[in-house]
Short mmCIF file of C-alpha atoms and ligand atoms in Angstrom, two decimals:
data_model
loop_
_atom_site.label_atom_id
_atom_site.label_comp_id
_atom_site.label_asym_id
_atom_site.label_seq_id
_atom_site.Cartn_x
_atom_site.Cartn_y
_atom_site.Cartn_z
CA MET R 1 0.00 0.00 0.00
CA GLY R 2 2.87 2.29 0.91
CA LEU R 3 4.31 1.82 -2.56
CA LEU R 4 1.06 2.16 -4.44
CA LEU R 5 0.33 5.75 -3.61
CA PRO R 6 3.68 7.24 -4.74
CA LEU R 7 3.33 5.16 -7.90
CA ALA R 8 -0.11 6.51 -8.55
CA LEU R 9 1.13 10.04 -7.96
CA CYS R 10 3.97 9.51 -10.44
CA THR R 11 1.51 8.42 -13.08
CA LEU R 12 -0.53 11.51 -12.33
CA VAL R 13 2.45 13.83 -12.70
CA LEU R 14 3.40 12.15 -15.98
CA CYS R 15 -0.08 12.35 -17.39
CA CYS R 16 -0.52 15.96 -16.38
CA GLY R 17 2.81 17.04 -17.76
CA ALA R 18 1.93 15.56 -21.11
CA ARG R 19 -1.63 16.70 -21.50
CA SER R 20 -3.83 19.59 -20.63
CA PRO R 21 -6.33 19.94 -19.12
CA PRO R 22 -5.25 17.52 -16.39
CA GLN R 23 -7.41 14.44 -16.07
CA PRO R 24 -7.81 13.13 -12.54
CA VAL R 25 -6.66 9.56 -12.15
CA LEU R 26 -9.76 7.80 -10.99
CA ASN R 27 -10.81 4.29 -10.76
CA PRO R 28 -13.03 4.35 -13.83
CA TRP R 29 -15.61 2.30 -11.92
CA ALA R 30 -15.64 4.58 -8.91
CA LEU R 31 -18.27 6.95 -10.25
CA LEU R 32 -21.41 5.55 -11.76
CA SER R 33 -23.39 7.86 -14.02
CA ARG R 34 -27.03 7.78 -13.05
CA GLY R 35 -30.14 8.53 -15.05
CA CYS R 36 -31.48 11.98 -14.22
CA ASN R 37 -35.07 10.72 -14.29
CA ASP R 38 -34.46 7.62 -12.14
CA SER R 39 -36.86 7.57 -9.22
CA ASP R 40 -34.14 7.02 -6.61
CA VAL R 41 -32.02 9.83 -8.08
CA LEU R 42 -35.04 12.15 -7.94
CA ALA R 43 -35.61 11.12 -4.31
CA VAL R 44 -31.97 11.86 -3.42
CA ALA R 45 -32.19 15.22 -5.25
CA ASP R 46 -35.32 16.03 -3.25
CA PHE R 47 -33.62 15.24 0.08
CA ALA R 48 -30.55 17.24 -0.91
CA LEU R 49 -32.58 20.30 -1.89
CA ARG R 50 -34.62 20.15 1.32
CA ASP R 51 -31.41 20.12 3.32
CA ILE R 52 -29.95 22.97 1.27
CA ASN R 53 -33.06 25.06 1.96
CA LYS R 54 -32.97 24.12 5.63
CA ASP R 55 -29.34 25.16 5.94
CA ARG R 56 -29.95 28.65 4.53
CA LYS R 57 -30.82 31.73 6.58
CA ASP R 58 -31.42 34.12 3.74
CA GLY R 59 -33.30 34.18 0.44
CA TYR R 60 -36.16 32.23 -1.03
CA VAL R 61 -36.72 28.48 -0.95
CA LEU R 62 -35.28 26.81 -4.06
CA SER R 63 -37.31 24.27 -5.99
CA LEU R 64 -35.99 21.54 -8.24
CA ASN R 65 -36.51 22.30 -11.92
CA ARG R 66 -34.55 19.29 -13.15
CA VAL R 67 -31.66 17.04 -12.28
CA ASN R 68 -28.85 18.13 -14.60
CA ASP R 69 -26.33 15.44 -13.70
CA ALA R 70 -26.03 12.68 -11.13
CA GLN R 71 -23.08 10.46 -10.34
CA GLU R 72 -22.97 7.85 -7.62
CA HIS R 73 -19.92 6.65 -5.75
CA SER R 74 -20.75 3.41 -4.00
CA GLN R 75 -18.82 3.03 -0.72
CA ASP R 76 -18.25 -0.71 -0.30
CA GLY R 77 -21.25 -1.57 1.82
CA LEU R 78 -21.28 1.80 3.55
CA GLY R 79 -23.89 3.46 1.37
CA SER R 80 -23.22 5.92 -1.47
CA LEU R 81 -22.06 9.46 -2.03
CA PHE R 82 -23.98 11.25 -4.77
CA TYR R 83 -22.51 14.12 -6.76
CA LEU R 84 -25.55 16.06 -7.89
CA THR R 85 -25.92 19.00 -10.26
CA LEU R 86 -29.41 20.45 -9.88
CA ASP R 87 -31.12 23.15 -11.94
CA VAL R 88 -33.21 25.19 -9.53
CA LEU R 89 -35.77 28.01 -9.41
CA GLU R 90 -36.65 30.40 -6.62
CA THR R 91 -40.13 29.98 -5.15
CA ASP R 92 -42.26 32.54 -3.32
CA CYS R 93 -41.54 31.11 0.17
CA HIS R 94 -38.80 32.61 2.28
CA VAL R 95 -36.33 30.03 3.66
CA LEU R 96 -37.22 31.18 7.19
CA SER R 97 -40.74 29.85 6.64
CA LYS R 98 -39.12 26.39 6.70
CA LYS R 99 -41.65 25.25 4.12
CA ALA R 100 -40.79 22.30 1.89
CA TRP R 101 -40.11 23.41 -1.68
CA ARG R 102 -42.94 21.29 -3.08
CA VAL R 103 -45.61 23.29 -1.23
CA CYS R 104 -44.26 26.67 -2.34
CA GLY R 105 -45.65 28.62 -5.27
CA MET R 106 -43.54 29.66 -8.24
CA THR R 107 -42.81 33.29 -9.04
CA PRO R 108 -44.28 34.75 -12.24
CA PHE R 109 -41.90 34.24 -15.19
CA TYR R 110 -40.85 37.91 -15.33
CA GLN R 111 -39.56 37.62 -11.77
CA SER R 112 -37.83 34.25 -12.04
CA VAL R 113 -34.51 33.70 -10.39
CA TYR R 114 -32.85 30.52 -11.57
CA GLY R 115 -29.54 28.74 -11.42
CA GLN R 116 -27.61 25.69 -10.48
CA CYS R 117 -26.64 23.92 -7.27
CA LYS R 118 -24.03 21.28 -6.75
CA ALA R 119 -24.40 18.99 -3.78
CA ILE R 120 -22.51 16.08 -2.28
CA PHE R 121 -25.08 13.91 -0.57
CA TYR R 122 -24.58 10.77 1.47
CA ILE R 123 -27.23 8.08 1.65
CA ASN R 124 -27.14 4.82 3.54
CA LYS R 125 -30.49 3.08 3.28
CA PRO R 126 -29.88 0.06 5.57
CA SER R 127 -28.72 2.38 8.38
CA ARG R 128 -31.37 4.93 7.44
CA VAL R 129 -28.93 7.80 7.16
CA LEU R 130 -29.24 10.81 4.87
CA TYR R 131 -26.66 13.57 5.04
CA LEU R 132 -25.90 16.67 3.00
CA ALA R 133 -22.11 16.89 3.18
CA ALA R 134 -21.75 20.11 1.17
CA TYR R 135 -23.43 22.33 -1.39
CA ASN R 136 -22.95 25.53 -3.34
CA CYS R 137 -25.36 27.32 -5.66
CA THR R 138 -25.21 30.18 -8.15
CA LEU R 139 -28.37 32.09 -9.10
CA ARG R 140 -29.24 34.84 -11.57
CA PRO R 141 -32.43 36.76 -12.31
CA VAL R 142 -34.04 36.05 -15.66
CA SER R 143 -32.83 38.32 -18.48
CA LYS R 144 -34.60 41.70 -18.29
CA ARG R 145 -34.02 42.29 -21.98
CA LYS R 146 -35.68 39.01 -22.98
CA ILE R 147 -38.64 39.62 -20.66
CA HIS R 148 -39.09 43.09 -22.04
CA ARG R 149 -39.10 41.72 -25.56
CA THR R 150 -41.90 39.24 -24.86
CA CYS R 151 -43.78 41.27 -22.26
CA PRO R 152 -43.06 44.99 -22.37
CA ASP R 153 -45.81 45.74 -19.82
CA CYS R 154 -44.77 43.17 -17.23
CA PRO R 155 -43.57 44.47 -13.86
CA ALA R 156 -39.82 44.99 -14.02
CA PRO R 157 -37.71 43.85 -11.06
CA ILE R 158 -35.88 46.70 -9.35
CA SER R 159 -33.18 46.78 -6.75
CA THR R 160 -34.29 45.98 -3.21
CA ASP R 161 -31.86 48.61 -2.03
CA LEU R 162 -33.57 50.84 0.52
CA SER R 163 -31.95 53.87 -1.05
CA SER R 164 -34.76 53.70 -3.58
CA ASP R 165 -37.38 56.01 -2.07
CA GLN R 166 -40.24 54.36 -3.91
CA VAL R 167 -39.32 50.89 -2.68
CA LEU R 168 -39.00 52.11 0.88
CA GLU R 169 -42.27 54.04 0.61
CA ALA R 170 -44.17 51.02 -0.74
CA ALA R 171 -42.82 48.88 2.11
CA THR R 172 -43.50 51.37 4.91
CA GLU R 173 -46.96 52.38 3.62
CA SER R 174 -48.12 48.80 3.18
CA LEU R 175 -46.74 47.83 6.60
CA ALA R 176 -48.50 50.84 8.15
CA LYS R 177 -51.73 49.56 6.67
CA TYR R 178 -51.06 46.13 8.14
CA ASN R 179 -50.27 47.58 11.56
CA ASN R 180 -53.36 49.77 11.44
CA GLU R 181 -55.52 46.73 10.81
CA SER R 182 -53.76 44.58 13.38
CA THR R 183 -55.54 44.50 16.72
CA SER R 184 -52.56 44.53 19.05
CA LYS R 185 -49.13 43.43 17.82
CA GLN R 186 -47.13 45.89 15.76
CA TYR R 187 -44.38 45.10 13.28
CA SER R 188 -41.45 46.95 11.84
CA LEU R 189 -39.55 46.57 8.60
CA PHE R 190 -36.63 44.14 8.75
CA LYS R 191 -35.46 43.85 5.14
CA VAL R 192 -36.85 44.26 1.63
CA THR R 193 -36.36 41.00 -0.27
CA ARG R 194 -38.01 41.64 -3.67
CA ALA R 195 -39.22 44.73 -5.50
CA SER R 196 -40.68 45.49 -8.90
CA SER R 197 -42.48 48.31 -10.62
CA GLN R 198 -45.07 48.62 -13.35
CA TRP R 199 -47.22 51.31 -14.90
CA VAL R 200 -50.85 50.44 -14.12
CA PHE R 201 -53.03 53.57 -14.10
CA GLY R 202 -50.11 55.30 -12.50
CA PRO R 203 -46.75 54.17 -11.17
CA SER R 204 -47.05 50.98 -9.09
CA TYR R 205 -44.53 49.40 -6.79
CA PHE R 206 -44.64 45.82 -5.57
CA VAL R 207 -42.50 44.80 -2.65
CA GLU R 208 -41.82 41.77 -0.48
CA TYR R 209 -40.17 42.27 2.86
CA LEU R 210 -39.37 40.61 6.15
CA ILE R 211 -40.91 42.06 9.28
CA LYS R 212 -40.00 41.74 12.92
CA GLU R 213 -42.16 42.15 15.96
CA SER R 214 -42.12 45.59 17.46
CA PRO R 215 -42.04 45.71 21.27
CA CYS R 216 -44.81 48.32 21.27
CA THR R 217 -48.51 47.51 21.25
CA LYS R 218 -51.01 49.44 19.22
CA SER R 219 -52.16 51.61 22.11
CA GLN R 220 -48.60 52.77 22.77
CA ILE R 221 -47.57 53.24 19.17
CA SER R 222 -47.54 57.03 19.03
CA SER R 223 -45.47 57.37 22.20
CA CYS R 224 -43.44 54.20 21.99
CA SER R 225 -39.70 54.54 22.07
CA LEU R 226 -38.81 50.96 22.95
CA GLN R 227 -36.16 49.46 20.76
CA SER R 228 -36.79 45.94 19.58
CA SER R 229 -34.14 43.78 21.19
CA ASP R 230 -34.58 40.62 19.23
CA SER R 231 -34.11 40.97 15.53
CA VAL R 232 -35.53 37.69 14.32
CA PRO R 233 -37.83 38.10 11.31
CA ALA R 234 -41.36 37.06 12.20
CA GLY R 235 -42.85 36.85 8.73
CA LEU R 236 -42.87 37.90 5.10
CA CYS R 237 -45.23 40.57 3.72
CA LYS R 238 -46.20 41.32 0.14
CA GLY R 239 -47.32 44.87 -0.39
CA SER R 240 -48.09 47.26 -3.21
CA LEU R 241 -48.48 50.98 -3.65
CA THR R 242 -50.19 52.47 -6.71
CA ARG R 243 -50.88 56.10 -7.47
CA ARG R 244 -53.54 57.66 -9.65
CA HIS R 245 -53.47 61.43 -9.66
CA TRP R 246 -53.54 62.27 -5.95
CA GLU R 247 -55.00 58.97 -4.85
CA LYS R 248 -52.98 56.18 -3.29
CA PHE R 249 -53.95 52.52 -3.31
CA VAL R 250 -52.17 50.28 -0.83
CA SER R 251 -52.44 46.52 -0.44
CA VAL R 252 -50.73 44.14 1.96
CA THR R 253 -50.74 40.50 3.02
CA CYS R 254 -48.40 38.91 5.54
CA ASP R 255 -47.45 35.32 6.23
CA PHE R 256 -45.98 34.48 9.58
CA PHE R 257 -43.22 31.95 10.08
CA GLU R 258 -43.62 29.12 12.47
CA SER R 259 -42.02 29.90 15.79
CA GLN R 260 -38.31 30.46 15.32
CA ALA R 261 -37.63 29.17 18.81
CA PRO R 262 -35.76 25.89 18.51
CA ALA R 263 -38.02 22.98 19.32
CA ALA R 264 -37.09 21.18 22.52
CA GLY R 265 -33.84 19.31 22.05
CA ASN R 266 -33.51 20.34 18.43
CA GLU R 267 -30.22 22.11 18.95
CA ASN R 268 -28.96 19.37 21.19
CA SER R 269 -26.00 17.60 19.68
CA ALA R 270 -27.09 14.19 20.96
CA VAL R 271 -30.32 14.57 19.03
CA ASN R 272 -28.51 15.83 15.99
CA GLN R 273 -26.41 12.74 15.92
CA LYS R 274 -29.40 10.50 15.53
CA PRO R 275 -29.78 9.14 12.04
CA ILE R 276 -32.84 10.24 10.12
CA ASN R 277 -35.65 7.75 10.27
CA LEU R 278 -36.25 7.17 6.56
CA SER R 279 -39.83 6.06 7.01
CA LYS R 280 -40.42 9.33 8.82
CA VAL R 281 -38.89 11.20 5.92
CA GLU R 282 -41.08 9.36 3.47
CA GLU R 283 -44.10 10.01 5.66
CA SER R 284 -43.32 13.69 5.88
CA GLN R 285 -42.70 13.78 2.15
CA GLN R 286 -46.27 12.67 1.66
CA LYS R 287 -47.51 15.19 4.18
CA ASN R 288 -45.27 17.85 2.68
CA THR R 289 -43.77 18.82 5.98
CA PRO R 290 -40.05 18.84 6.63
CA PRO R 291 -38.65 15.78 8.41
CA THR R 292 -38.22 16.42 12.09
CA ASP R 293 -34.77 15.33 13.07
CA SER R 294 -32.06 15.55 10.47
CA PRO R 295 -28.47 15.51 11.59
CA SER R 296 -26.75 18.81 11.13
CA LYS R 297 -23.19 19.76 11.76
CA ALA R 298 -22.47 23.16 13.20
CA GLY R 299 -22.21 25.97 10.68
CA PRO R 300 -23.47 26.26 7.13
CA ARG R 301 -22.41 23.57 4.70
CA GLY R 302 -22.52 25.78 1.66
CA SER R 303 -23.59 29.09 0.24
CA VAL R 304 -25.73 30.63 -2.45
CA GLN R 305 -24.14 33.16 -4.73
CA TYR R 306 -26.28 35.77 -6.56
CA LEU R 307 -24.98 37.10 -9.87
CA PRO R 308 -26.51 39.74 -12.18
CA ASP R 309 -28.75 38.93 -15.10
CA LEU R 310 -26.79 37.28 -17.96
CA ASP R 311 -27.66 40.09 -20.38
CA ASP R 312 -26.42 42.70 -17.94
CA LYS R 313 -23.58 44.78 -19.34
CA ASN R 314 -21.52 43.94 -16.27
CA SER R 315 -21.91 40.27 -16.89
CA GLN R 316 -20.62 39.41 -20.33
CA GLU R 317 -19.93 35.72 -19.97
CA LYS R 318 -17.95 34.51 -22.92
CA ASP R 319 -18.23 30.84 -22.21
CA PRO R 320 -21.81 29.64 -21.66
CA GLN R 321 -20.40 26.76 -19.60
CA GLU R 322 -19.18 29.38 -17.15
CA ALA R 323 -22.48 31.26 -16.93
CA PHE R 324 -23.31 29.53 -13.64
CA PRO R 325 -19.97 28.85 -11.98
CA VAL R 326 -20.43 26.59 -8.95
CA HIS R 327 -17.40 25.26 -7.16
CA LEU R 328 -17.77 22.38 -4.80
CA ASP R 329 -14.68 20.45 -3.86
CA LEU R 330 -14.23 18.84 -0.50
CA THR R 331 -10.84 17.69 -1.75
CA THR R 332 -8.50 18.46 -4.62
CA ASN R 333 -6.76 15.13 -4.33
CA PRO R 334 -7.73 13.14 -7.42
CA GLN R 335 -7.34 9.94 -5.38
CA GLY R 336 -9.96 11.21 -3.00
CA GLU R 337 -9.88 11.77 0.72
CA THR R 338 -11.61 10.06 3.58
CA LEU R 339 -14.57 11.75 5.18
CA ASP R 340 -15.44 10.65 8.69
CA LEU R 341 -19.19 10.22 9.01
CA SER R 342 -19.16 8.24 12.26
CA PHE R 343 -21.18 10.95 14.00
CA LEU R 344 -24.15 10.07 11.80
CA PHE R 345 -24.39 6.55 13.16
CA LEU R 346 -25.66 5.23 16.45
CA GLU R 347 -22.99 2.53 16.72
CA PRO R 348 -19.74 3.81 18.19
CA MET R 349 -17.84 2.41 15.19
CA GLU R 350 -15.72 4.43 12.87
CA LYS R 351 -17.44 4.99 9.50
CA LYS R 352 -15.34 6.61 6.83
CA VAL R 353 -16.23 7.16 3.20
CA VAL R 354 -14.11 8.33 0.28
CA VAL R 355 -14.93 11.72 -1.16
CA LEU R 356 -13.58 12.66 -4.60
CA PRO R 357 -13.15 16.04 -6.27
CA PHE R 358 -16.52 17.02 -7.75
CA PRO R 359 -16.59 15.42 -11.24
CA ARG R 360 -15.58 18.05 -13.82
CA GLU R 361 -17.09 16.20 -16.71
CA LYS R 362 -20.80 15.66 -16.81
CA ALA R 363 -21.84 12.13 -17.52
CA HIS R 364 -22.58 11.74 -21.19
CA THR R 365 -25.75 9.79 -20.90
CA ALA R 366 -28.87 10.21 -22.94
CA GLU R 367 -30.83 10.41 -19.71
CA CYS R 368 -29.30 13.65 -18.46
CA PRO R 369 -30.41 16.33 -17.95
CA GLY R 370 -33.77 14.96 -16.85
CA PRO R 371 -37.16 16.43 -17.78
CA ALA R 372 -37.70 19.99 -16.49
CA GLN R 373 -40.71 21.25 -14.55
CA ASP R 374 -40.35 24.54 -16.38
CA ALA R 375 -38.68 23.93 -19.72
CA SER R 376 -38.59 27.60 -20.78
CA PRO R 377 -35.09 28.42 -22.07
CA LEU R 378 -35.36 31.63 -20.02
CA VAL R 379 -34.87 29.68 -16.79
CA LEU R 380 -32.59 26.82 -17.80
CA PRO R 381 -28.87 27.27 -17.25
CA PRO R 382 -27.02 26.82 -20.55
C1 NAG N 401 -56.80 52.70 9.98
O1 NAG N 401 -57.98 51.93 10.07
C2 NAG N 401 -59.16 52.65 10.24
C3 NAG N 401 -60.31 51.69 10.38
O2 NAG N 401 -59.91 50.40 10.71
C4 NAG N 401 -59.37 53.59 9.06
O3 NAG N 401 -60.51 54.38 9.26
C5 NAG N 401 -58.15 54.50 8.92
O4 NAG N 401 -58.28 55.30 7.77
C6 NAG N 401 -56.91 53.65 8.80
N1 NAG N 401 -55.74 54.51 8.74
C7 NAG N 401 -54.76 54.33 7.83
C8 NAG N 401 -53.62 55.28 7.91
O5 NAG N 401 -54.81 53.45 7.00
C1 NAG N 402 -39.23 5.08 12.11
O1 NAG N 402 -40.46 5.76 12.15
C2 NAG N 402 -41.61 4.89 12.07
C3 NAG N 402 -42.85 5.77 11.99
O2 NAG N 402 -42.70 6.98 12.65
C4 NAG N 402 -41.61 3.95 13.30
O3 NAG N 402 -42.72 3.08 13.20
C5 NAG N 402 -40.31 3.17 13.28
O4 NAG N 402 -40.24 2.36 14.45
C6 NAG N 402 -39.10 4.10 13.26
N1 NAG N 402 -37.88 3.31 13.11
C7 NAG N 402 -36.77 3.56 13.81
C8 NAG N 402 -35.59 2.71 13.48
O5 NAG N 402 -36.71 4.45 14.65
C1 NAG N 403 -18.41 27.21 -2.20
O1 NAG N 403 -18.31 28.45 -2.85
C2 NAG N 403 -17.53 29.39 -2.15
C3 NAG N 403 -17.65 30.73 -2.85
O2 NAG N 403 -17.84 30.60 -4.22
C4 NAG N 403 -16.11 28.89 -2.06
O3 NAG N 403 -15.31 29.82 -1.34
C5 NAG N 403 -16.10 27.56 -1.33
O4 NAG N 403 -14.81 27.03 -1.30
C6 NAG N 403 -17.04 26.59 -2.02
N1 NAG N 403 -17.13 25.39 -1.19
C7 NAG N 403 -16.58 24.24 -1.53
C8 NAG N 403 -16.75 23.12 -0.55
O5 NAG N 403 -15.96 24.08 -2.57
C1 NAG N 404 -39.49 10.22 -16.36
O1 NAG N 404 -40.00 9.22 -15.51
C2 NAG N 404 -41.42 9.19 -15.43
C3 NAG N 404 -41.81 8.17 -14.38
O2 NAG N 404 -40.98 7.09 -14.37
C4 NAG N 404 -42.00 8.90 -16.82
O3 NAG N 404 -43.41 8.90 -16.74
C5 NAG N 404 -41.53 9.98 -17.78
O4 NAG N 404 -42.00 9.69 -19.08
C6 NAG N 404 -40.02 10.08 -17.77
N1 NAG N 404 -39.63 11.21 -18.60
C7 NAG N 404 -38.65 11.19 -19.48
C8 NAG N 404 -38.41 12.43 -20.25
O5 NAG N 404 -37.95 10.20 -19.63
#
């Protein structure tokens, strides 16, 4: 064994010196290309995306548009690691709502935000373990120019930056209406998350924003100077402000998140180390509620990167392959590295799997990418 590794490295150096781009030296049987419409691949993609959404603190829940690529690395009786490339779309649920992506509504096409996620997902059916080891996503808004061409009158997304007076005004006026109609609790603006404008019978602004609970009650509101101490968003509001001559029309609806307080024992590491009960997951999948106890390691396991619209002048991507750059490498060693997943198992035995660099080449199978929920070229990464 001691001799094998240096030998393998020599071969690698030789091959890389001679050819570019470098090809990782892999056991050609290590990675199995999977069909992107296979039911078990779709199930793994679903679990992975739920865990991605659960891990995030910011932004909208992502839904699966299609599986772009799937490769499986079977781990000698210790389950499998999947290398997934998923084409995703933003929904209208905020991640803090903790709603499962399947129950969320889609945004209208002129407001779509779409992109790609890569995920490394571990599944061990006999031990009933599911684990998102890592993920990264890159998202872009749909091309403004293309939307304008097909729908010149559609609302146009605008920056959620509060320096835009109209956006701020639409948010504060619609929230004031909500507070006025609320019987006791009062809310204040936390963050604007989406904004768009359109000419209706006058200029109209549509906003979505997070709110937090204000410490003041309605009876105190005019004299209240209490500062809110906890800054946890309590819900998401959708508001609009339209003007016609001197008249103003304001609308608002708010959705409150389920209590943000951690459920008893949820943050407890002993609980986190319990494997997921797969039948529970399947049950909750049918009920469309998130599974209750998934193991989670401290800290986020990935991030979501937002880039400008592809037609934006600041975003001239020359290579369409690079339009949605997503890097996800737990190792750069082409031989792979061991990943200790013992904490996922109840038995006090060491369980290590081999993780490889994320496959550069997509599998060239006729079955990938799989069928898309929304096959519009506007929202499919090239
Ligand atoms: C607040 O609500 C009352 C009735 O519920 C209404 O008469 C009043 O105009 C509202 N004020 C604002 C600023 O919307
Ligand atoms: C998994 O959950 C099901 C239903 O909640 C339960 O019947 C079963 O005993 C559980 N299995 C384990 C291993 O905890
Ligand atoms: C995920 O992306 C970020 C930023 O693009 C990068 O710094 C990080 O290394 C990536 N994570 C992995 C595991 O590759
Ligand atoms: C994908 O799988 C489903 C169910 O197995 C099947 O009905 C459908 O025709 C498949 N689609 C494609 C494009 O292969």
